[in-house]
Short mmCIF file of C-alpha atoms in Angstrom, two decimals:
data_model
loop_
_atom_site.label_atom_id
_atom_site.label_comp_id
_atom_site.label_asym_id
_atom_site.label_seq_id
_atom_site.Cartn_x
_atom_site.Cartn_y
_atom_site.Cartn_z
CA UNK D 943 0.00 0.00 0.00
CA UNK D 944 1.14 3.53 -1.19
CA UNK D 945 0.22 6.67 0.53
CA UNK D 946 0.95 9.55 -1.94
CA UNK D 947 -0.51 13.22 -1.66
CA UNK D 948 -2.26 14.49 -4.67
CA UNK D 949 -1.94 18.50 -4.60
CA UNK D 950 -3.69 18.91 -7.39
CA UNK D 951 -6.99 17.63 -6.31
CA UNK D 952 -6.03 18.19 -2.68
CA UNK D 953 -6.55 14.82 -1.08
CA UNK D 954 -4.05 12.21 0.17
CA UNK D 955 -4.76 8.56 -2.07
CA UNK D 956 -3.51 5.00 -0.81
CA UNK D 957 -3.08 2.95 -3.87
CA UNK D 958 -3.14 -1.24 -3.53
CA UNK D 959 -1.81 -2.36 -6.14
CA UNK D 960 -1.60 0.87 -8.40
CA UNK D 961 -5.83 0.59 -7.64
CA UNK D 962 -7.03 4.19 -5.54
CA UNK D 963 -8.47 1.88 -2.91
CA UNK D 964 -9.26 5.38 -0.87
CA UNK D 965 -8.30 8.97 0.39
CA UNK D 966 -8.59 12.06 2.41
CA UNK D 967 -9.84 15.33 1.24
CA UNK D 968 -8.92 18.35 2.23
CA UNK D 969 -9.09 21.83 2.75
CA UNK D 970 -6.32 24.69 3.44
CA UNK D 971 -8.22 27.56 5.79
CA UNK D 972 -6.50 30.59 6.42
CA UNK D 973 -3.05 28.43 5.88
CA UNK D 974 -4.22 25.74 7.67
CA UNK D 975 -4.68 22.18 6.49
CA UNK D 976 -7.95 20.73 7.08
CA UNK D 977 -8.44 17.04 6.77
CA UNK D 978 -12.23 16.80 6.13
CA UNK D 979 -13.27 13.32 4.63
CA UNK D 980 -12.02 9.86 4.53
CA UNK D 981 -13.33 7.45 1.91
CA UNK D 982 -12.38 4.21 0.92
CA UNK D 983 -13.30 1.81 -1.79
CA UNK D 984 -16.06 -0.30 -0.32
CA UNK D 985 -14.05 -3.74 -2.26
CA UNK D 986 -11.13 -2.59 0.42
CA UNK D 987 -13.24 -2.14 2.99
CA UNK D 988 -12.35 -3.80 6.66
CA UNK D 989 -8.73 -4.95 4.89
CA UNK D 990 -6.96 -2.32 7.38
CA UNK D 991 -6.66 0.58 4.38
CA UNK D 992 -8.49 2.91 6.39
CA UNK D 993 -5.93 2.74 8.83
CA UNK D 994 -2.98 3.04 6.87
CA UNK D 995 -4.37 5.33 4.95
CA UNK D 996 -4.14 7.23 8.19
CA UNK D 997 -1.16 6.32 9.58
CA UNK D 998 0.68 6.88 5.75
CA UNK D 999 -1.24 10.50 5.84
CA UNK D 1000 -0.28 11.40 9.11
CA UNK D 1001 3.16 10.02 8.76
CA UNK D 1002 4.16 12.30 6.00
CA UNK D 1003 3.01 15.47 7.75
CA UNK D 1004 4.68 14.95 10.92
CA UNK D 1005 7.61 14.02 8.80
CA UNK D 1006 6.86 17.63 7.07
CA UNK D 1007 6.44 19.14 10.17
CA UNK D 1008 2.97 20.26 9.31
CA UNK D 1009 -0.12 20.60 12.33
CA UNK D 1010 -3.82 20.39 10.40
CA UNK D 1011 -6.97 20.54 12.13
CA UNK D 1012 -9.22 17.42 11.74
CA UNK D 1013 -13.05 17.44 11.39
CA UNK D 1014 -13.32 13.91 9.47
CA UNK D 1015 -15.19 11.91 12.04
CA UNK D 1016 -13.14 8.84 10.72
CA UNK D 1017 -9.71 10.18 11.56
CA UNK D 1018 -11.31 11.87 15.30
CA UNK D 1019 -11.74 8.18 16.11
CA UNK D 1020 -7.97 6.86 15.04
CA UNK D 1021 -6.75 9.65 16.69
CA UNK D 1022 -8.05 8.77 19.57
CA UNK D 1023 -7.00 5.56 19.34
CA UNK D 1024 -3.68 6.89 18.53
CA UNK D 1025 -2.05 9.17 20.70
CA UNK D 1026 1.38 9.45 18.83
CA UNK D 1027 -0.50 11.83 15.96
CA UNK D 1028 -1.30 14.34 18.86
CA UNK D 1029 1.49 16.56 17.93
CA UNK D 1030 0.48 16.50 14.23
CA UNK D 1031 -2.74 17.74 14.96
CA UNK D 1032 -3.88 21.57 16.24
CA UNK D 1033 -6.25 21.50 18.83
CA UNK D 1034 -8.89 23.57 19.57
#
C-alpha cells in the first residue's frame, strides 16, 4: 500500500496495487490544512486501508512538520485511538 498526496486535487490517495483503494480530502483555511473526509473503496473495505491510509497520511506530515486541524469523524476516532499523531494535529 502507497500513501501519496495528490496537490492537485487536494486529497491524500492509498493505492493497492496501483488501484485508488481510498483517500482524504482536504481543505487549506486561512493556511491551515484541514483534513475533512475519509473514503475508501467499499471492495477494500475492513482490509486495514483505512488505517494506513491514516497512519501513511499522518506520517508524512509529521515528517513535514505540518499541524492540520481534523473534522473527518473517521480520523477523530484513530486519533483517539492513537495518541502518537497528537502533535500532528492543532487542537482547539
Amino acid at each position: 500500500m502507497i500513501v501519496e498526496e495528490n496537490p492537485a486535487r487536494r486529497r491524500f490517495e492509498i493505492l493497492v496495487d496501483d488501484a485508488l483503494a481510498g483517500f482524504i480530502d482536504y481543505q487549506v483555511v486561512a493556511g491551515t490544512m484541514v483534513l475533512a473526509h475519509t473514503e475508501v473503496d467499499k471492495q477494500f473495505e475492513g482490509k486495514g486501508v483505512g488505517s494506513a491510509l491514516a497512519r501513511g497520511t499522518l506520517d508524512q506530515l509529521r515528517d513535514r512538520g505540518e499541524q492540520v486541524r481534523v473534522t473527518c469523524p473517521f480520523l477523530l476516532a484513530f486519533l483517539d485511538r492513537h495518541p502518537e499523531y497528537a502533535s500532528v494535529v492543532i487542537k482547539d
